């Protein structure tokens, strides 16, 4: 990537079109935003080769009504009691994983211990009260409650075990060859990057990525079952692209199918499709956007097709053959708001799957903007609504209101509790 010449930049800018917007703006009643962070540093400086991984996922629920009420219109100040009230629910969800040189539950290798820990962590109920939030169950539900694993994940065994079926009642199997335990969560293949004494940072990153998208799926599944009306009133905002990379990438078509199924259900009920949005603050699309920014008028949008990406962003010599085919379930857009800020957001591909056609065919269909229906407009409206509060640091009360209007929640239970309490059906 290099800075474009003026002529090049003008040519690129001319392919942007005016961004759609609702009159009045089409805003959701609730926004659930997720963000994850991780830590995989050695347990202490004297033992640099002993590593534990921590993953923390926070979900914030913003009730649009309450968000608007935070500032008292008579005084311009944020009401601290309302803020405290919202803030009381803050509680993130954490996962702890054994990295190098850690023996988990008497496992013989770090890798086997890691597999066991992934299973334990994903099988723990993270919900509260009556709301279950068990990601192993989500994983199974995404696969029609039947999973099989090709070969034994235990090193040096590799027996073919495809005939062993994992279901909600059968989470583990004993390998007929080596006698080791195989967990349903081995399907994610997160352990494949694990070594006994090496750096296991990338496996922890993959786990974080998988957990974020499994949590999104768990919310959608739960609400689709319990309250589809509520589902259509929520916008989900993910930090990062709508994609899963590396070993767990094969989860992405399942999530794509789930979102498409949810939308078919909502449409049949006469409801708006679900707004799931990935927001990318960094990455090569954003780098490109920043180079191009000054050439773009305000209030324009462009869907990033593969030819554009190849010509202007990745500069690849290879012919465009459906970018992200193995990992992405969402399409990138570049949006410069009327206030002049630039955003790279993604919306789920509006299909149940990538189809049996050629990759080129899918590459063409995924950038037909009309297929996204009202979602492009709604995504733009959501960004417009929050951009001021999120990034305009000059107005401190508003920035504060934003920070405190964001409630960290135990995923699942708490979000559902609050939605219920707020009387979505009123
Ligand atoms: Zn085995």
Short mmCIF file of C-alpha atoms and ligand atoms in Angstrom, two decimals:
data_model
loop_
_atom_site.label_atom_id
_atom_site.label_comp_id
_atom_site.label_asym_id
_atom_site.label_seq_id
_atom_site.Cartn_x
_atom_site.Cartn_y
_atom_site.Cartn_z
CA UNK A 1 0.00 0.00 0.00
CA UNK A 2 1.20 3.46 -0.85
CA UNK A 3 -0.36 6.90 -0.64
CA UNK A 4 -2.42 7.45 -3.82
CA UNK A 5 -1.56 10.23 -6.24
CA UNK A 6 -4.18 12.97 -6.52
CA UNK A 7 -5.50 11.50 -9.75
CA UNK A 8 -5.69 7.99 -8.32
CA UNK A 9 -7.42 9.22 -5.19
CA UNK A 10 -9.96 11.18 -7.20
CA UNK A 11 -10.67 8.09 -9.30
CA UNK A 12 -11.27 6.05 -6.14
CA UNK A 13 -13.36 8.78 -4.52
CA UNK A 14 -15.58 9.02 -7.59
CA UNK A 15 -16.76 5.45 -6.95
CA UNK A 16 -18.31 6.37 -3.58
CA UNK A 17 -22.01 7.16 -3.45
CA UNK A 18 -24.16 9.20 -1.04
CA UNK A 19 -24.72 7.26 2.19
CA UNK A 20 -28.32 6.28 2.93
CA UNK A 21 -30.08 7.44 6.07
CA UNK A 22 -33.53 7.15 7.59
CA UNK A 23 -35.81 10.19 8.03
CA UNK A 24 -35.99 10.07 11.02
CA UNK A 25 -32.92 7.87 11.68
CA UNK A 26 -33.72 4.17 12.01
CA UNK A 27 -32.27 3.41 15.41
CA UNK A 28 -32.56 0.21 17.46
CA UNK A 29 -34.04 0.21 20.98
CA UNK A 30 -30.98 -1.51 22.37
CA UNK A 31 -27.35 -1.80 21.40
CA UNK A 32 -25.26 -4.72 22.59
CA UNK A 33 -21.60 -4.06 21.97
CA UNK A 34 -18.86 -6.55 22.65
CA UNK A 35 -15.19 -6.11 23.15
CA UNK A 36 -12.57 -8.60 24.19
CA UNK A 37 -9.10 -8.38 25.55
CA UNK A 38 -6.51 -10.93 26.50
CA UNK A 39 -3.38 -11.36 28.46
CA UNK A 40 -0.91 -14.15 27.94
CA UNK A 41 2.15 -12.98 29.76
CA UNK A 42 4.40 -15.29 31.80
CA UNK A 43 3.14 -15.88 35.34
CA UNK A 44 6.13 -13.97 36.67
CA UNK A 45 9.45 -12.59 35.53
CA UNK A 46 11.42 -15.40 37.11
CA UNK A 47 9.48 -18.03 35.17
CA UNK A 48 9.32 -16.58 31.66
CA UNK A 49 8.45 -19.92 30.10
CA UNK A 50 5.39 -20.47 32.26
CA UNK A 51 2.40 -18.86 30.67
CA UNK A 52 -1.25 -18.48 31.56
CA UNK A 53 -3.80 -17.03 29.18
CA UNK A 54 -6.63 -14.79 30.28
CA UNK A 55 -9.45 -13.74 28.04
CA UNK A 56 -11.95 -11.15 29.08
CA UNK A 57 -15.05 -10.40 27.08
CA UNK A 58 -17.21 -7.46 28.02
CA UNK A 59 -20.68 -6.86 26.76
CA UNK A 60 -22.24 -3.51 27.13
CA UNK A 61 -25.93 -2.96 26.80
CA UNK A 62 -27.04 0.51 25.90
CA UNK A 63 -30.72 1.22 26.28
CA UNK A 64 -31.28 4.04 23.84
CA UNK A 65 -33.99 5.67 26.01
CA UNK A 66 -31.86 5.67 29.12
CA UNK A 67 -28.85 6.83 27.18
CA UNK A 68 -30.82 9.86 26.02
CA UNK A 69 -32.01 10.51 29.58
CA UNK A 70 -28.55 10.55 31.12
CA UNK A 71 -28.11 14.23 30.51
CA UNK A 72 -30.54 16.49 32.27
CA UNK A 73 -31.65 18.93 29.53
CA UNK A 74 -32.03 21.74 32.09
CA UNK A 75 -28.47 21.60 33.37
CA UNK A 76 -26.41 19.85 30.66
CA UNK A 77 -24.85 17.71 33.38
CA UNK A 78 -24.90 13.96 33.59
CA UNK A 79 -27.15 12.66 36.35
CA UNK A 80 -24.75 10.70 38.60
CA UNK A 81 -27.52 8.62 40.16
CA UNK A 82 -28.73 7.38 36.81
CA UNK A 83 -25.15 6.63 35.84
CA UNK A 84 -24.54 4.71 39.07
CA UNK A 85 -27.75 2.82 38.51
CA UNK A 86 -26.63 1.71 35.06
CA UNK A 87 -23.10 1.05 36.19
CA UNK A 88 -24.09 -1.37 38.95
CA UNK A 89 -24.51 -4.20 36.50
CA UNK A 90 -20.95 -4.10 35.27
CA UNK A 91 -19.36 -7.54 35.19
CA UNK A 92 -17.25 -9.01 32.43
CA UNK A 93 -16.80 -12.69 31.65
CA UNK A 94 -13.36 -14.19 31.90
CA UNK A 95 -11.69 -17.36 30.69
CA UNK A 96 -8.43 -18.70 32.03
CA UNK A 97 -6.31 -21.04 29.95
CA UNK A 98 -3.12 -22.94 30.63
CA UNK A 99 -0.26 -21.91 28.37
CA UNK A 100 3.25 -23.30 28.17
CA UNK A 101 4.69 -25.27 31.08
CA UNK A 102 1.34 -25.58 32.90
CA UNK A 103 -0.10 -28.92 33.88
CA UNK A 104 -3.88 -28.64 33.95
CA UNK A 105 -5.71 -31.27 36.01
CA UNK A 106 -2.90 -33.79 35.84
CA UNK A 107 -2.87 -33.88 32.06
CA UNK A 108 0.22 -35.48 30.52
CA UNK A 109 0.92 -32.64 28.09
CA UNK A 110 0.24 -28.93 27.95
CA UNK A 111 -1.72 -29.52 24.77
CA UNK A 112 -4.04 -32.08 26.35
CA UNK A 113 -4.44 -29.86 29.39
CA UNK A 114 -5.34 -26.98 27.12
CA UNK A 115 -8.00 -29.10 25.40
CA UNK A 116 -9.44 -30.05 28.75
CA UNK A 117 -9.43 -26.44 29.91
CA UNK A 118 -11.12 -25.20 26.73
CA UNK A 119 -13.83 -27.77 27.32
CA UNK A 120 -14.24 -26.83 30.99
CA UNK A 121 -14.29 -23.12 30.25
CA UNK A 122 -16.78 -23.34 27.41
CA UNK A 123 -19.00 -25.77 29.30
CA UNK A 124 -19.27 -23.65 32.44
CA UNK A 125 -22.62 -21.91 32.71
CA UNK A 126 -21.95 -18.18 32.36
CA UNK A 127 -25.56 -17.16 32.65
CA UNK A 128 -27.42 -16.11 35.75
CA UNK A 129 -30.62 -17.39 37.30
CA UNK A 130 -32.78 -19.14 34.76
CA UNK A 131 -30.76 -18.01 31.82
CA UNK A 132 -28.22 -20.57 30.75
CA UNK A 133 -25.24 -19.48 28.74
CA UNK A 134 -23.15 -22.49 27.89
CA UNK A 135 -20.99 -22.06 24.82
CA UNK A 136 -20.55 -25.81 24.28
CA UNK A 137 -24.32 -25.96 23.82
CA UNK A 138 -24.12 -23.01 21.44
CA UNK A 139 -21.42 -24.75 19.45
CA UNK A 140 -23.60 -27.84 19.16
CA UNK A 141 -26.71 -25.82 18.31
CA UNK A 142 -24.82 -24.13 15.49
CA UNK A 143 -24.14 -27.61 14.12
CA UNK A 144 -27.69 -28.98 14.42
CA UNK A 145 -26.70 -30.64 17.69
CA UNK A 146 -24.44 -33.17 16.00
CA UNK A 147 -20.71 -32.90 15.65
CA UNK A 148 -18.02 -35.28 14.65
CA UNK A 149 -14.27 -34.90 14.64
CA UNK A 150 -12.19 -36.44 11.91
CA UNK A 151 -9.24 -37.76 13.85
CA UNK A 152 -8.11 -38.10 17.44
CA UNK A 153 -6.64 -34.77 18.63
CA UNK A 154 -4.09 -36.50 20.85
CA UNK A 155 -0.61 -36.19 19.40
CA UNK A 156 0.88 -39.41 18.07
CA UNK A 157 -2.53 -41.10 17.95
CA UNK A 158 -4.41 -39.58 15.04
CA UNK A 159 -6.93 -42.48 14.93
CA UNK A 160 -9.91 -41.88 12.63
CA UNK A 161 -12.86 -41.23 14.94
CA UNK A 162 -15.42 -39.71 12.60
CA UNK A 163 -17.99 -42.32 13.65
CA UNK A 164 -18.09 -40.94 17.21
CA UNK A 165 -20.93 -38.41 17.34
CA UNK A 166 -21.01 -35.57 19.86
CA UNK A 167 -24.44 -34.38 20.95
CA UNK A 168 -25.85 -32.22 23.78
CA UNK A 169 -25.92 -35.42 25.89
CA UNK A 170 -22.53 -36.72 24.82
CA UNK A 171 -19.83 -34.10 25.12
CA UNK A 172 -16.89 -36.50 25.36
CA UNK A 173 -15.76 -39.79 23.88
CA UNK A 174 -12.92 -42.15 24.67
CA UNK A 175 -10.63 -42.68 21.73
CA UNK A 176 -10.85 -46.40 20.82
CA UNK A 177 -7.16 -46.48 19.89
CA UNK A 178 -5.28 -44.48 22.55
CA UNK A 179 -7.92 -44.41 25.29
CA UNK A 180 -7.63 -40.63 25.68
CA UNK A 181 -10.59 -38.32 26.18
CA UNK A 182 -11.85 -36.40 23.17
CA UNK A 183 -13.95 -33.32 23.91
CA UNK A 184 -16.65 -31.86 21.68
CA UNK A 185 -14.78 -28.55 21.84
CA UNK A 186 -11.79 -30.19 20.12
CA UNK A 187 -13.81 -29.53 16.97
CA UNK A 188 -12.62 -25.91 17.22
CA UNK A 189 -9.02 -27.15 16.87
CA UNK A 190 -7.79 -24.39 19.19
CA UNK A 191 -5.22 -26.76 20.71
CA UNK A 192 -3.43 -27.28 17.41
CA UNK A 193 -1.25 -24.25 17.93
CA UNK A 194 -0.27 -25.31 21.46
CA UNK A 195 3.20 -26.50 22.32
CA UNK A 196 4.56 -27.57 25.70
CA UNK A 197 7.22 -24.92 26.06
CA UNK A 198 6.71 -22.52 23.15
CA UNK A 199 4.75 -19.31 23.06
CA UNK A 200 1.04 -20.00 22.92
CA UNK A 201 -0.11 -16.46 22.29
CA UNK A 202 -1.73 -17.16 18.94
CA UNK A 203 -3.86 -20.02 20.32
CA UNK A 204 -5.15 -17.69 23.03
CA UNK A 205 -5.98 -15.08 20.38
CA UNK A 206 -7.89 -17.67 18.34
CA UNK A 207 -9.79 -18.71 21.46
CA UNK A 208 -10.72 -15.09 22.13
CA UNK A 209 -11.94 -14.69 18.56
CA UNK A 210 -14.00 -17.91 18.79
CA UNK A 211 -15.51 -16.98 22.16
CA UNK A 212 -16.63 -13.55 20.93
CA UNK A 213 -18.46 -15.02 17.98
CA UNK A 214 -19.88 -17.92 19.99
CA UNK A 215 -21.27 -15.42 22.49
CA UNK A 216 -22.89 -13.45 19.67
CA UNK A 217 -24.42 -16.70 18.41
CA UNK A 218 -25.62 -17.60 21.90
CA UNK A 219 -27.45 -14.27 22.20
CA UNK A 220 -29.07 -14.66 18.82
CA UNK A 221 -30.14 -18.26 19.47
CA UNK A 222 -31.54 -17.42 22.89
CA UNK A 223 -33.49 -14.36 21.77
CA UNK A 224 -34.71 -16.00 18.59
CA UNK A 225 -36.27 -18.67 20.78
CA UNK A 226 -37.49 -16.49 23.65
CA UNK A 227 -38.33 -13.14 22.13
CA UNK A 228 -37.92 -12.55 18.38
CA UNK A 229 -39.55 -9.12 18.69
CA UNK A 230 -36.74 -8.09 21.03
CA UNK A 231 -34.15 -9.51 18.64
CA UNK A 232 -35.35 -7.24 15.85
CA UNK A 233 -34.93 -4.20 18.11
CA UNK A 234 -31.34 -4.89 19.06
CA UNK A 235 -28.19 -3.96 17.21
CA UNK A 236 -25.12 -6.07 17.91
CA UNK A 237 -21.82 -4.32 17.47
CA UNK A 238 -18.68 -6.44 17.35
CA UNK A 239 -15.21 -5.07 17.69
CA UNK A 240 -13.36 -6.27 14.61
CA UNK A 241 -14.36 -7.99 11.40
CA UNK A 242 -17.18 -10.52 11.06
CA UNK A 243 -14.73 -13.34 10.58
CA UNK A 244 -13.00 -16.23 12.31
CA UNK A 245 -9.40 -16.92 11.48
CA UNK A 246 -7.14 -19.92 11.67
CA UNK A 247 -8.20 -23.22 13.21
CA UNK A 248 -11.76 -22.23 14.28
CA UNK A 249 -12.52 -20.57 10.92
CA UNK A 250 -14.91 -23.35 10.00
CA UNK A 251 -17.32 -21.88 12.52
CA UNK A 252 -17.95 -18.91 10.22
CA UNK A 253 -20.38 -20.56 7.76
CA UNK A 254 -22.45 -21.79 10.73
CA UNK A 255 -22.81 -18.26 12.05
CA UNK A 256 -23.69 -17.02 8.59
CA UNK A 257 -26.44 -19.64 8.40
CA UNK A 258 -27.68 -18.79 11.89
CA UNK A 259 -28.04 -15.09 11.06
CA UNK A 260 -29.80 -15.91 7.79
CA UNK A 261 -32.19 -18.28 9.58
CA UNK A 262 -32.88 -15.65 12.21
CA UNK A 263 -33.64 -13.10 9.51
CA UNK A 264 -36.00 -15.44 7.68
CA UNK A 265 -37.84 -15.99 10.94
CA UNK A 266 -38.02 -12.25 11.66
CA UNK A 267 -39.21 -11.51 8.11
CA UNK A 268 -41.95 -14.13 8.43
CA UNK A 269 -43.11 -12.33 11.57
CA UNK A 270 -43.17 -9.02 9.72
CA UNK A 271 -40.12 -7.74 11.61
CA UNK A 272 -36.96 -5.99 10.47
CA UNK A 273 -33.88 -8.17 9.95
CA UNK A 274 -31.28 -8.37 12.65
CA UNK A 275 -28.55 -5.73 12.65
CA UNK A 276 -25.16 -7.26 13.38
CA UNK A 277 -22.27 -4.95 12.68
CA UNK A 278 -18.53 -5.43 12.87
CA UNK A 279 -16.56 -2.23 13.40
CA UNK A 280 -12.89 -2.24 12.53
CA UNK A 281 -10.76 0.47 14.02
CA UNK A 282 -7.54 -0.78 12.47
CA UNK A 283 -6.43 -2.99 9.60
CA UNK A 284 -5.55 -2.44 5.97
CA UNK A 285 -9.00 -1.20 4.92
CA UNK A 286 -8.78 1.46 7.61
CA UNK A 287 -5.19 2.35 6.59
CA UNK A 288 -6.43 2.77 3.05
CA UNK A 289 -9.39 4.83 4.26
CA UNK A 290 -7.13 7.23 6.13
CA UNK A 291 -5.01 7.77 3.02
CA UNK A 292 -8.11 8.45 0.98
CA UNK A 293 -10.03 10.45 3.58
CA UNK A 294 -9.14 13.96 2.46
CA UNK A 295 -10.32 13.25 -1.08
CA UNK A 296 -13.75 12.08 -0.01
CA UNK A 297 -16.72 14.40 0.43
CA UNK A 298 -18.71 13.92 3.63
CA UNK A 299 -21.64 11.52 3.73
CA UNK A 300 -20.47 8.90 1.27
CA UNK A 301 -20.25 5.12 1.31
CA UNK A 302 -18.69 2.32 -0.70
CA UNK A 303 -19.04 -1.43 -0.58
CA UNK A 304 -15.56 -2.94 -0.81
CA UNK A 305 -15.66 -5.36 -3.71
CA UNK A 306 -12.79 -7.70 -4.43
CA UNK A 307 -11.54 -5.75 -7.45
CA UNK A 308 -11.39 -2.53 -5.44
CA UNK A 309 -9.68 -4.34 -2.59
CA UNK A 310 -7.16 -5.94 -4.89
CA UNK A 311 -6.44 -2.77 -6.87
CA UNK A 312 -6.27 -0.23 -4.06
CA UNK A 313 -5.87 -2.01 -0.73
CA UNK A 314 -3.99 -5.28 -0.90
CA UNK A 315 -2.24 -4.57 -4.19
CA UNK A 316 -2.25 -8.27 -4.88
CA UNK A 317 -1.13 -9.58 -8.27
CA UNK A 318 -3.36 -12.58 -7.98
CA UNK A 319 -6.76 -12.32 -9.64
CA UNK A 320 -9.54 -11.41 -7.25
CA UNK A 321 -11.05 -14.66 -6.14
CA UNK A 322 -13.47 -13.92 -3.38
CA UNK A 323 -11.60 -12.28 -0.55
CA UNK A 324 -12.07 -13.96 2.81
CA UNK A 325 -13.77 -17.06 1.43
CA UNK A 326 -12.35 -19.25 4.22
CA UNK A 327 -13.00 -16.94 7.15
CA UNK A 328 -15.39 -14.04 6.61
CA UNK A 329 -19.15 -14.01 7.12
CA UNK A 330 -19.50 -10.28 6.67
CA UNK A 331 -18.98 -7.71 3.98
CA UNK A 332 -16.82 -4.60 4.42
CA UNK A 333 -18.12 -1.09 3.80
CA UNK A 334 -16.33 2.25 3.98
CA UNK A 335 -18.43 5.10 5.28
CA UNK A 336 -17.50 8.74 5.70
CA UNK A 337 -20.08 10.42 7.88
CA UNK A 338 -21.66 13.81 7.31
CA UNK A 339 -19.45 15.06 10.15
CA UNK A 340 -16.36 13.88 8.31
CA UNK A 341 -15.29 10.78 10.27
CA UNK A 342 -14.46 7.60 8.46
CA UNK A 343 -15.59 4.12 9.49
CA UNK A 344 -14.95 0.61 8.26
CA UNK A 345 -17.95 -1.49 9.15
CA UNK A 346 -19.12 -4.95 8.13
CA UNK A 347 -22.58 -6.47 7.71
CA UNK A 348 -23.28 -10.22 7.53
CA UNK A 349 -23.51 -11.59 3.99
CA UNK A 350 -27.25 -11.79 3.22
CA UNK A 351 -27.12 -15.48 2.37
CA UNK A 352 -27.49 -18.77 4.22
CA UNK A 353 -24.23 -20.02 2.76
CA UNK A 354 -21.61 -19.30 0.17
CA UNK A 355 -23.42 -21.62 -2.20
CA UNK A 356 -22.39 -24.33 -4.57
CA UNK A 357 -21.54 -21.85 -7.32
CA UNK A 358 -18.05 -20.62 -8.10
CA UNK A 359 -16.19 -18.27 -5.80
CA UNK A 360 -16.41 -15.60 -8.48
CA UNK A 361 -20.17 -15.92 -8.44
CA UNK A 362 -20.31 -15.41 -4.69
CA UNK A 363 -17.83 -12.53 -4.95
CA UNK A 364 -20.24 -10.82 -7.36
CA UNK A 365 -23.41 -11.50 -5.34
CA UNK A 366 -22.03 -10.38 -1.99
CA UNK A 367 -21.46 -6.82 -3.23
CA UNK A 368 -24.93 -6.25 -4.67
CA UNK A 369 -25.94 -3.62 -2.16
CA UNK A 370 -29.71 -4.06 -2.58
CA UNK A 371 -29.40 -7.55 -1.07
CA UNK A 372 -28.61 -5.93 2.28
CA UNK A 373 -32.05 -4.28 2.39
CA UNK A 374 -32.46 -1.73 5.18
CA UNK A 375 -29.31 -2.85 6.97
CA UNK A 376 -26.89 -0.44 5.27
CA UNK A 377 -29.12 2.50 6.14
CA UNK A 378 -29.57 1.30 9.72
CA UNK A 379 -25.84 0.74 10.18
CA UNK A 380 -25.12 4.26 8.93
CA UNK A 381 -27.76 5.72 11.25
CA UNK A 382 -26.31 3.89 14.23
CA UNK A 383 -22.80 5.15 13.49
CA UNK A 384 -24.07 8.71 13.00
CA UNK A 385 -25.90 8.57 16.32
CA UNK A 386 -22.88 7.45 18.31
CA UNK A 387 -19.96 9.06 16.51
CA UNK A 388 -20.27 12.36 18.32
CA UNK A 389 -20.41 10.80 21.74
CA UNK A 390 -17.78 8.21 21.06
CA UNK A 391 -15.05 10.33 19.57
CA UNK A 392 -15.66 14.00 20.14
CA UNK A 393 -13.57 14.46 23.23
CA UNK A 394 -14.15 18.18 23.27
CA UNK A 395 -17.56 17.77 24.88
CA UNK A 396 -16.69 16.04 28.13
CA UNK A 397 -20.21 15.51 29.58
CA UNK A 398 -21.28 13.67 26.48
CA UNK A 399 -18.14 11.57 26.41
CA UNK A 400 -18.73 10.72 30.08
CA UNK A 401 -22.33 9.85 29.45
CA UNK A 402 -21.27 7.47 26.79
CA UNK A 403 -18.75 5.78 29.00
CA UNK A 404 -21.21 5.29 31.81
CA UNK A 405 -24.15 4.43 29.64
CA UNK A 406 -22.20 1.40 28.58
CA UNK A 407 -22.93 -1.37 31.01
CA UNK A 408 -20.74 -4.41 31.23
CA UNK A 409 -22.87 -7.44 31.72
CA UNK A 410 -22.63 -11.10 32.31
CA UNK A 411 -23.50 -12.21 28.81
CA UNK A 412 -26.83 -13.76 28.31
CA UNK A 413 -28.58 -13.66 31.62
CA UNK A 414 -28.11 -10.06 32.50
CA UNK A 415 -28.75 -8.69 29.03
CA UNK A 416 -31.93 -10.72 28.82
CA UNK A 417 -32.97 -9.68 32.34
CA UNK A 418 -32.54 -6.03 31.55
CA UNK A 419 -34.32 -6.27 28.26
CA UNK A 420 -37.21 -7.95 30.00
CA UNK A 421 -37.24 -5.39 32.82
CA UNK A 422 -37.14 -2.52 30.40
CA UNK A 423 -40.42 -3.80 29.00
CA UNK A 424 -39.51 -4.27 25.38
CA UNK A 425 -43.07 -5.33 24.59
CA UNK A 426 -44.66 -2.17 25.83
ZN1 LIG B 1 -6.53 -41.38 20.20
#
